[in-house]
Coordinates of C-alpha atoms and ligand atoms in Angstrom, one line a residue:
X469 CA 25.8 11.1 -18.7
X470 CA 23.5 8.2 -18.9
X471 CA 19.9 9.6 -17.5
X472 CA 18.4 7.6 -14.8
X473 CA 14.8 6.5 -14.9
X474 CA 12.6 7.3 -12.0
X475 CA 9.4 5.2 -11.9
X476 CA 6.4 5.5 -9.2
X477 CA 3.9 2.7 -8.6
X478 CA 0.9 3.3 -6.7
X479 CA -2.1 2.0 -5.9
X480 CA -5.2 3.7 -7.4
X481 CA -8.1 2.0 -5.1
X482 CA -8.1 1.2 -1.8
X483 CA -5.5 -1.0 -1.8
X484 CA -4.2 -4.9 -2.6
X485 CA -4.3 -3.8 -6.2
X486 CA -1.5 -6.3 -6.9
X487 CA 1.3 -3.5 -6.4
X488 CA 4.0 -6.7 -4.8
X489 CA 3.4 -8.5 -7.9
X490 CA 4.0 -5.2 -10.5
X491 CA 7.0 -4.1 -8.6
X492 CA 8.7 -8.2 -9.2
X493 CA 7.6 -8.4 -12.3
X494 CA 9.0 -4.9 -13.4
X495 CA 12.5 -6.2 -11.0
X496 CA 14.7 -7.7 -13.4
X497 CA 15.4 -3.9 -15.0
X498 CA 15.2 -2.2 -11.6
X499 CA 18.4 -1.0 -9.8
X500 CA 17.0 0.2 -6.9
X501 CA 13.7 -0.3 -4.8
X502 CA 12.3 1.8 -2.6
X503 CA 9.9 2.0 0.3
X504 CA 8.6 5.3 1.0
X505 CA 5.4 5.3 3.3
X506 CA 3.1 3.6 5.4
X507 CA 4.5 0.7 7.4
X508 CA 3.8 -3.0 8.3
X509 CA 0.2 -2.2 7.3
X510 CA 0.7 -3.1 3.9
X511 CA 0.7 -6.8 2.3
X512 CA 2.5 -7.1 -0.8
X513 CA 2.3 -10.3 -3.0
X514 CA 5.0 -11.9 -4.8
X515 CA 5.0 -15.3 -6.3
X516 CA 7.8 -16.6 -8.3
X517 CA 7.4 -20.5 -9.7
X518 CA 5.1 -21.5 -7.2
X519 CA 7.1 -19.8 -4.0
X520 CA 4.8 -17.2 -2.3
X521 CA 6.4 -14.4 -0.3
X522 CA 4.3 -11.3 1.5
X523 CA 6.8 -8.1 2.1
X524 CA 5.0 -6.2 5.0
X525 CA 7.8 -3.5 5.4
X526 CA 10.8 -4.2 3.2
X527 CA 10.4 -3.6 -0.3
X528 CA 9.2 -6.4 -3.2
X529 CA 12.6 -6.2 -4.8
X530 CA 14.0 -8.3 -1.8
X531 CA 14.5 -11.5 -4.6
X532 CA 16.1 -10.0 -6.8
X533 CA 20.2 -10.4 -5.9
X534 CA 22.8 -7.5 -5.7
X535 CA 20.1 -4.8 -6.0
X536 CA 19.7 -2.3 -3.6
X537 CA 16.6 -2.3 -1.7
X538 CA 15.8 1.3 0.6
X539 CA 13.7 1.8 3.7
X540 CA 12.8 5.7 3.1
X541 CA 12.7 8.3 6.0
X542 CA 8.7 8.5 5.6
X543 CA 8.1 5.4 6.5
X544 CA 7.3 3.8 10.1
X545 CA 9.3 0.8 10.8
X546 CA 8.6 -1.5 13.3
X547 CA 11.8 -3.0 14.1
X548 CA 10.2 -6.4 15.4
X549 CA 8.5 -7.0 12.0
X550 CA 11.7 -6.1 9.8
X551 CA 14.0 -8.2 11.4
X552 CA 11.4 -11.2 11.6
X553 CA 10.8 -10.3 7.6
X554 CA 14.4 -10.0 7.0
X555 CA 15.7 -13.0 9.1
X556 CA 12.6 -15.1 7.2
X557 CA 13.9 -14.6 4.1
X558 CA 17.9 -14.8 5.3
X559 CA 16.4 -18.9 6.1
X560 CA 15.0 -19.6 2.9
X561 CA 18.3 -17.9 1.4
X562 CA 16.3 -15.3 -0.3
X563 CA 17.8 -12.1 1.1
X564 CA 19.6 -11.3 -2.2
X565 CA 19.0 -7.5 -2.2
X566 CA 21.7 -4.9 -0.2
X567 CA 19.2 -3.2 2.5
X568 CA 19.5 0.0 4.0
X569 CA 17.6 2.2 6.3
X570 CA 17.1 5.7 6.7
X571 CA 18.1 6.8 10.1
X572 CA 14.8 9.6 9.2
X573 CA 12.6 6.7 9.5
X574 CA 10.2 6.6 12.5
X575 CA 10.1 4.0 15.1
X576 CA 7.1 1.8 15.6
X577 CA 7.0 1.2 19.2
X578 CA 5.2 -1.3 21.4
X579 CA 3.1 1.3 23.2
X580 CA 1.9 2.4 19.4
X581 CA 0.7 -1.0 18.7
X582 CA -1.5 -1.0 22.0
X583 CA -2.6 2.8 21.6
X584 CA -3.9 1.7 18.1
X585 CA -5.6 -1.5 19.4
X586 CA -7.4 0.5 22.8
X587 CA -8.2 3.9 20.3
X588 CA -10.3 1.4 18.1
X589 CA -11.5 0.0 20.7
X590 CA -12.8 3.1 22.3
X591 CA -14.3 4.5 18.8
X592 CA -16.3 2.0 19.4
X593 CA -19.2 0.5 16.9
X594 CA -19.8 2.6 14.2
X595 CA -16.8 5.1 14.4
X596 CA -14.5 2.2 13.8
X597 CA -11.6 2.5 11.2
X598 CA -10.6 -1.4 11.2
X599 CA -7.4 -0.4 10.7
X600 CA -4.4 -3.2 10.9
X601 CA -3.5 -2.5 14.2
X602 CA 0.1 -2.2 13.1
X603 CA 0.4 1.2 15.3
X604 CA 0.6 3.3 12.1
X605 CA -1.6 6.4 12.9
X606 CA 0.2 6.6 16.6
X607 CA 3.3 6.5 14.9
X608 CA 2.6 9.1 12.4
X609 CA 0.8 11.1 15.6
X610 CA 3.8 11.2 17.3
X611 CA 6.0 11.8 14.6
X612 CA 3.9 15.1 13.3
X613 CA 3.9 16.3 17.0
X614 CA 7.4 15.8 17.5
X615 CA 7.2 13.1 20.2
X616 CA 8.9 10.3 17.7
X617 CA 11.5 8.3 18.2
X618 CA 13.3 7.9 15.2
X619 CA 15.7 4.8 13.4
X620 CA 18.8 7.0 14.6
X621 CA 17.6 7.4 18.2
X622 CA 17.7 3.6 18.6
X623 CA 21.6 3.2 17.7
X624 CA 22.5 5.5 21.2
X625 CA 21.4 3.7 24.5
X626 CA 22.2 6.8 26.3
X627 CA 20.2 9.2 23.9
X628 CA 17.2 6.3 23.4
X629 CA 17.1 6.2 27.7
X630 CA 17.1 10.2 27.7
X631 CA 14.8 10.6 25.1
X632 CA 12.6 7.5 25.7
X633 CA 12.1 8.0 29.8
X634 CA 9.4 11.2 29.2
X635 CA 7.7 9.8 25.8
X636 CA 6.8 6.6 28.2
X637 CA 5.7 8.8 31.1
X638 CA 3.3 10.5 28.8
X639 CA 2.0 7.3 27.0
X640 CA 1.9 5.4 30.1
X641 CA -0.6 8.2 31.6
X642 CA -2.5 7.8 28.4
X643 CA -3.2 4.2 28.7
X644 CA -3.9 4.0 32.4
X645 CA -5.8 7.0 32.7
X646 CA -7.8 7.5 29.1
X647 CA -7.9 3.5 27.9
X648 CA -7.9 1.4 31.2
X649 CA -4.7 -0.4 29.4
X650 CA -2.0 -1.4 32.0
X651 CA 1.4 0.9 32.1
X652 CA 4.1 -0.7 30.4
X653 CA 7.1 -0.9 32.4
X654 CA 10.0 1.3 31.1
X655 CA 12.2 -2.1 30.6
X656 CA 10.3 -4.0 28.7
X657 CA 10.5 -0.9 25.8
X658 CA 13.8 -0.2 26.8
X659 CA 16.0 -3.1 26.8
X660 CA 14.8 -4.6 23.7
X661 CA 14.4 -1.4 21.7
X662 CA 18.4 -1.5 22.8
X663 CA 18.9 -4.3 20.9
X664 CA 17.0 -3.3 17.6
X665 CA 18.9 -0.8 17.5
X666 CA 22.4 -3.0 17.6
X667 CA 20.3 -5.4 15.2
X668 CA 19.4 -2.4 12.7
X669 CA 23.0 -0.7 12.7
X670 CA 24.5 -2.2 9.5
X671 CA 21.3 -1.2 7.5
X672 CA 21.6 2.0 8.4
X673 CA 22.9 4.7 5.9
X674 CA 22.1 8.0 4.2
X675 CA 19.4 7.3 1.8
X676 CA 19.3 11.1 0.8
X677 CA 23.0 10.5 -1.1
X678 CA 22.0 7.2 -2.0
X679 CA 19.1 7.8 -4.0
X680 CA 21.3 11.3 -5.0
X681 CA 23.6 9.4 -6.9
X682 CA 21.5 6.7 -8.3
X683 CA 20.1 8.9 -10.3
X684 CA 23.7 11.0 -11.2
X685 CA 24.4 7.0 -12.1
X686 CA 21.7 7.0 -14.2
X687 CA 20.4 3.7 -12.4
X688 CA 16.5 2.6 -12.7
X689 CA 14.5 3.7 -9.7
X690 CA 11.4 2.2 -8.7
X691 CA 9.9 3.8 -5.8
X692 CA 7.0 1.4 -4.3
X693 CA 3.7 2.7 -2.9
X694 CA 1.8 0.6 -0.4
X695 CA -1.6 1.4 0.5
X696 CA -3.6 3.1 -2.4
X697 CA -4.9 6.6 -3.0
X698 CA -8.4 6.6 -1.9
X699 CA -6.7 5.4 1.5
X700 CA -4.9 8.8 1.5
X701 CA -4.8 11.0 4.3
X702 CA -5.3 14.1 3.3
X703 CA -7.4 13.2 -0.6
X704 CA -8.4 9.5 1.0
X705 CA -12.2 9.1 2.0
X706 CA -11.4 10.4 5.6
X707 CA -11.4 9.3 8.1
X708 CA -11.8 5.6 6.7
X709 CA -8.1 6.0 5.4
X710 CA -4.2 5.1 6.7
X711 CA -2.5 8.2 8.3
X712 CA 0.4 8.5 5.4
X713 CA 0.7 10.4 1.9
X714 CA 0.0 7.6 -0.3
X715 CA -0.8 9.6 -3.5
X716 CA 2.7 10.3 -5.9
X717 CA 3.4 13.7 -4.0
X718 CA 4.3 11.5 -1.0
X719 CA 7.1 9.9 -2.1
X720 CA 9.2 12.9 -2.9
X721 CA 8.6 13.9 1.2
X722 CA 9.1 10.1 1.8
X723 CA 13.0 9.6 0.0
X724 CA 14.3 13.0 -0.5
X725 CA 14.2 12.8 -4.3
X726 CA 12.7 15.8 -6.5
X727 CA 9.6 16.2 -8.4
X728 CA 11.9 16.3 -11.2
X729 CA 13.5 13.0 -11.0
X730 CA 10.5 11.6 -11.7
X731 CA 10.0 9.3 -14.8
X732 CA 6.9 7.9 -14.9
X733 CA 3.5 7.4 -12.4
X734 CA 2.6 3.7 -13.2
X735 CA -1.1 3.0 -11.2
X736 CA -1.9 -0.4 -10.4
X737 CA -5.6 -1.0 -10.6
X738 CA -7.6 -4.0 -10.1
X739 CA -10.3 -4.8 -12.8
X740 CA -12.8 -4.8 -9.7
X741 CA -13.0 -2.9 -6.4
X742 CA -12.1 -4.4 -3.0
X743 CA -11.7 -3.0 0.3
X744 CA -10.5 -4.4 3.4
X745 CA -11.8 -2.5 7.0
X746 CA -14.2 0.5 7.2
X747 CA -15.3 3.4 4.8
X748 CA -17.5 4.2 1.6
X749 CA -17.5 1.8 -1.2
X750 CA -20.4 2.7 -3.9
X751 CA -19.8 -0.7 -5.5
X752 CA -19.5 -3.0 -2.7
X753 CA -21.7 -6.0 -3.8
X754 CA -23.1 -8.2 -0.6
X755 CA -24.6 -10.9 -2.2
X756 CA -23.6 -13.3 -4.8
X757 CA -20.8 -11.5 -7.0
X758 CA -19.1 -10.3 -3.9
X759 CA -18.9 -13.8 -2.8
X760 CA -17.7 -14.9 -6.2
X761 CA -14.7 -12.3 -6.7
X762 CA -13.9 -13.0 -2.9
X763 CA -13.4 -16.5 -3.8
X764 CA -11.6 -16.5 -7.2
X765 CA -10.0 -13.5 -6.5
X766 CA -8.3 -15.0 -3.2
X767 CA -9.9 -11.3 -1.9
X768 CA -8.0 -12.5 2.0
X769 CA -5.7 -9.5 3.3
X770 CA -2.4 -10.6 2.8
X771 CA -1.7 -9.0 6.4
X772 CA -4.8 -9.0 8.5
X773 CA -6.2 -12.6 7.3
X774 CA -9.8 -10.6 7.2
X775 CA -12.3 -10.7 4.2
X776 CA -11.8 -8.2 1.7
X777 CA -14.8 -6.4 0.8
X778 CA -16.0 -6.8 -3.0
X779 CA -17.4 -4.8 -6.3
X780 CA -17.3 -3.7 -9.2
X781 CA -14.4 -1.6 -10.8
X782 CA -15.2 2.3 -10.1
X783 CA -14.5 4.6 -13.2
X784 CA -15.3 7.8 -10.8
X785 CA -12.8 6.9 -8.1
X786 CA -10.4 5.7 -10.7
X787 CA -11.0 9.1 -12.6
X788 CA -10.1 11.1 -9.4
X789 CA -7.0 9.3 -8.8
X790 CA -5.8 9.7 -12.1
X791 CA -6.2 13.9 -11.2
X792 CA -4.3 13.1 -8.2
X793 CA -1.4 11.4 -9.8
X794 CA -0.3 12.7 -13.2
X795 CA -0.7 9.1 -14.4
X796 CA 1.1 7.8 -16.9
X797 CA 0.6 4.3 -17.7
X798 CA -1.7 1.9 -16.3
X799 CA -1.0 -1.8 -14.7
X800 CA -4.4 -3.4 -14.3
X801 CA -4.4 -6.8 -12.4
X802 CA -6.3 -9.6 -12.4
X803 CA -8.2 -9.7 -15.4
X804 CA -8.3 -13.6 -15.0
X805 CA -11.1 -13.2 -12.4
X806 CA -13.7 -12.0 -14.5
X807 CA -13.2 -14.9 -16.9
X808 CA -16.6 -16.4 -16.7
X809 CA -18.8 -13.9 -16.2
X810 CA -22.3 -13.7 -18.3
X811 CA -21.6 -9.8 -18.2
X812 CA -19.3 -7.2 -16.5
X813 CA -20.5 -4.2 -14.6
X814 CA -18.5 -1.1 -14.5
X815 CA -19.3 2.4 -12.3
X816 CA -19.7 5.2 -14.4
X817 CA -21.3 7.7 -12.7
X818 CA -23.3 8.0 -9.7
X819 CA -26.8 9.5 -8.1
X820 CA -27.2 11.5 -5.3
X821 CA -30.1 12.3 -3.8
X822 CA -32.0 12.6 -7.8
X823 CA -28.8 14.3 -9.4
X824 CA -25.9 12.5 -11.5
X825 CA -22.8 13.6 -10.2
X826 CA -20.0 14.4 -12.4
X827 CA -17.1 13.7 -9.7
X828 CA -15.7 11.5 -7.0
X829 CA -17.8 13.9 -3.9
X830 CA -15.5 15.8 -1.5
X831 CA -17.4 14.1 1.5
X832 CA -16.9 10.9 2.5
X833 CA -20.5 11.0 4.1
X834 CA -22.0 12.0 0.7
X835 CA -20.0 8.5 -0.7
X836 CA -21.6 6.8 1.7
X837 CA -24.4 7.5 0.3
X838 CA -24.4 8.0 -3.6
X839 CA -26.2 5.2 -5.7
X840 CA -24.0 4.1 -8.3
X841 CA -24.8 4.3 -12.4
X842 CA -23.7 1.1 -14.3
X843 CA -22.5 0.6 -17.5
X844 CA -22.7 -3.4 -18.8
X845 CA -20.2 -5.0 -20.6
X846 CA -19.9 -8.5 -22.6
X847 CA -17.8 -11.0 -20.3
X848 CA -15.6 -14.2 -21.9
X849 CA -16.1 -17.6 -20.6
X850 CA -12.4 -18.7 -21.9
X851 CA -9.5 -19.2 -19.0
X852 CA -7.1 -16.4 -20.0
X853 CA -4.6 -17.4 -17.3
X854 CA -1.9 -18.7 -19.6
X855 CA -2.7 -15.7 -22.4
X856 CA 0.7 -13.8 -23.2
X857 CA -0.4 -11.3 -25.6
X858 CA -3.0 -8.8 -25.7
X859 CA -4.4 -10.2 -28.8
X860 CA -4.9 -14.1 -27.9
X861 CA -7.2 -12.5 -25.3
X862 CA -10.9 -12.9 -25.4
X863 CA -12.6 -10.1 -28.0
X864 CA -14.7 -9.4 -24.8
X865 CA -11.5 -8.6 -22.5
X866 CA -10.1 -7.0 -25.1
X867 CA -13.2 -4.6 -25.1
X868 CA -12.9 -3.9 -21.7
X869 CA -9.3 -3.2 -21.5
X870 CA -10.0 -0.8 -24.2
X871 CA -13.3 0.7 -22.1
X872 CA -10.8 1.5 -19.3
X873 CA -8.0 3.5 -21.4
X874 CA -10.8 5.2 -22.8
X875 CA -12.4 6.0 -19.7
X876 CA -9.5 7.2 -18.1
X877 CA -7.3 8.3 -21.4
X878 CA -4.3 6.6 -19.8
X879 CA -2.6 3.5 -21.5
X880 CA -3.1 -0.2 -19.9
X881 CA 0.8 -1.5 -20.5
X882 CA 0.1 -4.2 -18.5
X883 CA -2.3 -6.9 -18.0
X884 CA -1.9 -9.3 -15.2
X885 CA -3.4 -12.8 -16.1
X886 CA -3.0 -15.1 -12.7
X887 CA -0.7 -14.3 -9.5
X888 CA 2.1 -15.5 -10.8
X889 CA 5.1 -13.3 -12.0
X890 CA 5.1 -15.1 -15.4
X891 CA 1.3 -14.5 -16.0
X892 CA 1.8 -11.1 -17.1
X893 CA 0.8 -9.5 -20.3
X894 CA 3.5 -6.7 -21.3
X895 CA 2.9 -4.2 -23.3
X896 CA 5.8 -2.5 -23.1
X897 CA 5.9 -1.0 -19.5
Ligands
GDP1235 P1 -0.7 -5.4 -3.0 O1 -1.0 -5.0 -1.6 O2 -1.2 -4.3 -3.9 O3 0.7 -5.8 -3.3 O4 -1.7 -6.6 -3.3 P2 -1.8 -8.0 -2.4 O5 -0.6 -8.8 -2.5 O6 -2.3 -7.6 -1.0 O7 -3.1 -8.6 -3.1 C1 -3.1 -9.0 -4.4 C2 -3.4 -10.5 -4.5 O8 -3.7 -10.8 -5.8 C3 -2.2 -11.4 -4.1 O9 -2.7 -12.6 -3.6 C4 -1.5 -11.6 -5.5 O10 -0.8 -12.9 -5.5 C5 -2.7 -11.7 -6.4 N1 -2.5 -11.2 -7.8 C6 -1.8 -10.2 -8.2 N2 -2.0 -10.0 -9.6 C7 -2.8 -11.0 -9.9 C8 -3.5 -11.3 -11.2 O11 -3.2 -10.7 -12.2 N3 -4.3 -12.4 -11.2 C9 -4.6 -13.1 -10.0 N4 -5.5 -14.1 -10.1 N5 -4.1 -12.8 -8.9 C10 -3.2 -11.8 -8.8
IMO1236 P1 -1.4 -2.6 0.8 O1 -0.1 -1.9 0.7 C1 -5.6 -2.5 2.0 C2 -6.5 0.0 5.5 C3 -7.0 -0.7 6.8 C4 -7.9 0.3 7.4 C5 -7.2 1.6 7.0 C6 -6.3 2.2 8.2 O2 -1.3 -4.1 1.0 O3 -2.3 -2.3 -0.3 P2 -4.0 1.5 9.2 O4 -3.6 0.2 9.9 O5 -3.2 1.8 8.0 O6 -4.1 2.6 10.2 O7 -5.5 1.2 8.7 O8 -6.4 1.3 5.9 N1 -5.3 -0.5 5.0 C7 -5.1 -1.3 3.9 N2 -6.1 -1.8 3.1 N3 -4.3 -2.6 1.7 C8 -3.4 -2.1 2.5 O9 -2.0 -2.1 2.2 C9 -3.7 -1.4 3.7 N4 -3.1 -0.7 4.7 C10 -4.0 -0.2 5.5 O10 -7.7 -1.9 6.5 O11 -9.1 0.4 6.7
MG1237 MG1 -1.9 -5.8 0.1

C-alpha cells in the first residue's frame, strides 16, 4: 500500500506570513487541500504569472484542476462569502478544484457579523481586539455553547425554521437590549439562509471518509492553516487573538484525521514581524523601518484593507511556536524585502523590568511590556527577486537564513524571493 503523505502549514507569527502563496507553490504535488479553522478572517495570497487571487474561506488549492479541495468541520463558513468566492472564480474560469463541505461546519450568520461589529464597539478604546468583523468569535461562541447552526441545518427548511426561530429570539434580545442594535426580522435570516442552503447542497459530503481514504489511497494531503499561532486562542497572546485552534493540534479536531497521519509541520515565517489589529508586538517599529517594510513589503491586509503593523523578525516568539508545533521544516517568505538594508535587526531576547528573559512570557500584559534585545546582522544591497538557488543569494542573506535555522534548529527548505509563485527558492520541501 502506497503510504500517503500528510503535510501541515501554519503560520508561526501573527499571521499574512505568506501561507496562500506556500500552499500554490507546494500545489502541483498536492492531492488534496484542506481548510480546517478560522473562517473569512483570513486573506491568503496567490499569484500565478501576474493573476492575483485572495482565498478568504476556500482553500489556495482552488487553481489547481481536478484536485480535491475540503471545507473542514472546524471551520465557520459564511455562506454569503463562499459562494461570492466560489462564483468569482467560476467567471474567470478558475474553479478547477472538486469542492466539498463538511456538513460539521458552523454557520456564519448575519446576526454574528453585527454582534462582532456592536461587541467591539462596546469594548470600546483600549479593550479593542480590531478583529475583522467577519463574525468569527460569535460563531465559535455559539458553536462551543451549543447554540450553532451548522452547514447541515441549512439543507432542511423545516429543521433551519425550528431550530433557527429560538436562536433569533435570543440574539434579537441581545442586540436591542445589551447593544442598542435594531432586531433583525426573522425573514430576512430566514429566507435567504433557505437558499444557501439549496446553493451549498452539492458541496456537501462526508469529509471524515473523504480525508479517511485519501490517506488508505496514499494521496498527498496538505491541510492549510489560516491565522498564525501567536493569534491562537488558547497559546495566542489573549485576548488580542482569533477564537479558533490555530496551532497544529487544531487541525486534527478541525478534519477528523489523526495525530498519526501526520507527515510533516511546515511553518511559514516572514523574515520580519507584522501584525494587523490589537495586541503585544515587542518589535513593532513606528518610525522609519516600519514605514519602509510596510511599503515594500505591500504590509495591506489582504482582507481588511488596514495597515499592517511592522518589525523586526522575533526569535523568542518564533522559538515558542516551534514548542508548540513539532516543527519540521521551515518556509520563510519574503526575503526580497530586506534587500537593501545597511543592517538587519533580529530579536533575540528580551528585558523585563532589569531581567533577560529566557522565554516568550505567559502574560500578554508582561509582552506588552518587555524591551526587546537585538542582535545585528550584515544586509545585501543586490535585488534577489529573480534568485533561484540558495547559493546565487547575497553571502549576507545567506548568513541570515543560516542565523535562523540555527536559532531555531529547524531547516529553511524554502525561501520565497517576490510574490510570485515562480519566485520561490526550493530546497527540497
Ligand atoms: P497569508 O495570509 O499568510 O496567506 O499571507 P497574505 O496573502 O495575507 O500576505 C502575504 C503577502 O505577501 C501577499 O501579498 C503575498 O502576495 C506576498 N508574498 C508572499 N510571499 C512573498 C515573498 O516571498 N516576497 C514578496 N515580496 N511578497 C510575498
Ligand atoms: P491570515 O490567515 C492576520 C486578527 C485580527 C484581529 C484578531 C481577531 O490571512 O493570516 P477575528 O476577526 O479573527 O476575530 O480577529 O485576529 N486576524 C488576522 N491577522 N492575518 C489573519 O489571517 C487574521 N485573521 C484574524 O486582525 O487582531
Ligand atoms: Mg493573510
Amino acid at each position: 500500500m502506497k503510504k500517503s503523505k500528510v503535510d501541515l502549514l501554519i503560520g508561526a507569527q501573527w499571521g499574512d506570513e505568506g501561507k496562500g502563496k506556500v500552499v500554490d507553490m507546494m500545489g502541483a504535488d498536492v492531492d488534496v487541500f484542506v481548510r480546517y479553522q478560522g473562517g473569512a478572517n483570513a486573506g491568503h495570497t496567490v499569484i500565478v504569472n501576474g493573476q492575483k487571487v485572495v482565498f478568504h474561506l476556500l482553500p489556495s488549492g482552488m487553481l489547481y484542476p481536478g484536485k480535491l479541495c475540503i471545507i473542514g468541520n472546524g471551520l465557520v463558513l459564511d455562506p454569503e462569502q463562499f459562494l461570492a468566492e466560489n462564483a468569482g472564480l467560476h467567471e474567470r474560469g478558475q474553479d478547477r478544484a472538486r469542492l466539498v463541505v463538511s456538513p460539521h461546519a458552523h454557520v456564519v450568520m448575519p446576526y454574528h457579523k453585527i454582534l462582532d461589529r456592536a461587541q467591539e464597539a462596546a469594548r470600546g478604546k483600549g479593550r479593542q481586539i480590531g478583529t475583522t468583523g467577519r463574525g468569527i468569535g460569535p460563531c465559535y461562541v455559539d458553536k462551543y455553547a451549543r447554540n450553532g447552526l451548522r452547514v447541515e441545518d441549512l439543507l432542511d427548511p423545516d429543521l433551519l425554521r425550528e431550530k433557527l426561530v429560538p436562536l433569533m429570539e435570543e440574539k434579537n434580545q441581545l442586540l436591542t437590549r445589551l447593544y442598542n442594535e435594531k432586531p433583525i426580522p426573522f425573514d430576512e435570516v430566514y429566507e435567504p439562509a433557505r437558499e444557501w442552503g439549496k446553493a451549498l447542497a452539492p458541496y456537501v459530503d462526508d469529509v471524515v471518509r473523504l480525508l479517511r481514504a485519501a490517506v488508505d489511497a496514499g494521496r498527498h494531503i496538505l491541510l492549510e492553516g489560516a491565522q498564525a499561532v501567536l493569534l491562537d486562542v488558547d497559546h495566542g497572546t489573549y485576548p488580542y487573538v482569533t477564537s479558533s485552534s490555530t496551532i497544529a493540534a487544531g487541525a486534527f479536531t478541525g478534519t477528523g484525521l489523526a495525530p498519526c497521519d501526520l507527515t510533516r509541520v511546515i511553518a511559514v515565517v516572514k523574515a520580519y514581524t507584522t501584525r494587523v489589529g490589537e495586541g503585544p508586538m515587542p518589535t513593532e517599529e513606528r518610525g522609519e523601518i516600519g514605514e519602509l517594510l510596510r511599503r515594500r513589503g505591500g504590509e495591506f491586509g489582504a482582507t481588511t484593507g488596514r495597515s499592517r503593523r511592522c518589525g523586526w523578525l522575533d526569535m523568542m516568539g518564533l522559538k515558542y511556536s516551534m514548542e508548540l508545533n513539532g516543527v519540521d521544516v521551515l518556509a520563510l517568505t519574503k526575503l526580497d524585502v530586506l534587500s537593501g538594508m545597511d543592517r538587519i535587526r533580529i530579536c533575540s531576547g528580551y528585558e523585563y523590568d532589569g531581567r533577560r528573559l529566557d522565554r516568550f512570557p505567559t502574560s500578554s500584559r508582561v509582552l506588552e511590556e518587555v524591551v526587546p534585545v537585538y542582535e545585528t546582522l550584515p544586509g545585501w544591497k543586490e535585488d534577489i527577486s529573480g534568485c533561484t538557488s540558495f547559493e546565487s543569494l547575497p553571502d549576507a542573506a545567506q548568513n541570515f537564513v543560516r542565523f535562523i535555522e540555527a536559532q531555531l534548529d529547524v531547516p529553511v527548505k524554502l525561501i520565497g524571493v517576490g510574490p510570485d509563485r515562480a519566485q520561490t527558492i526550493d530546497r527540497g520541501l
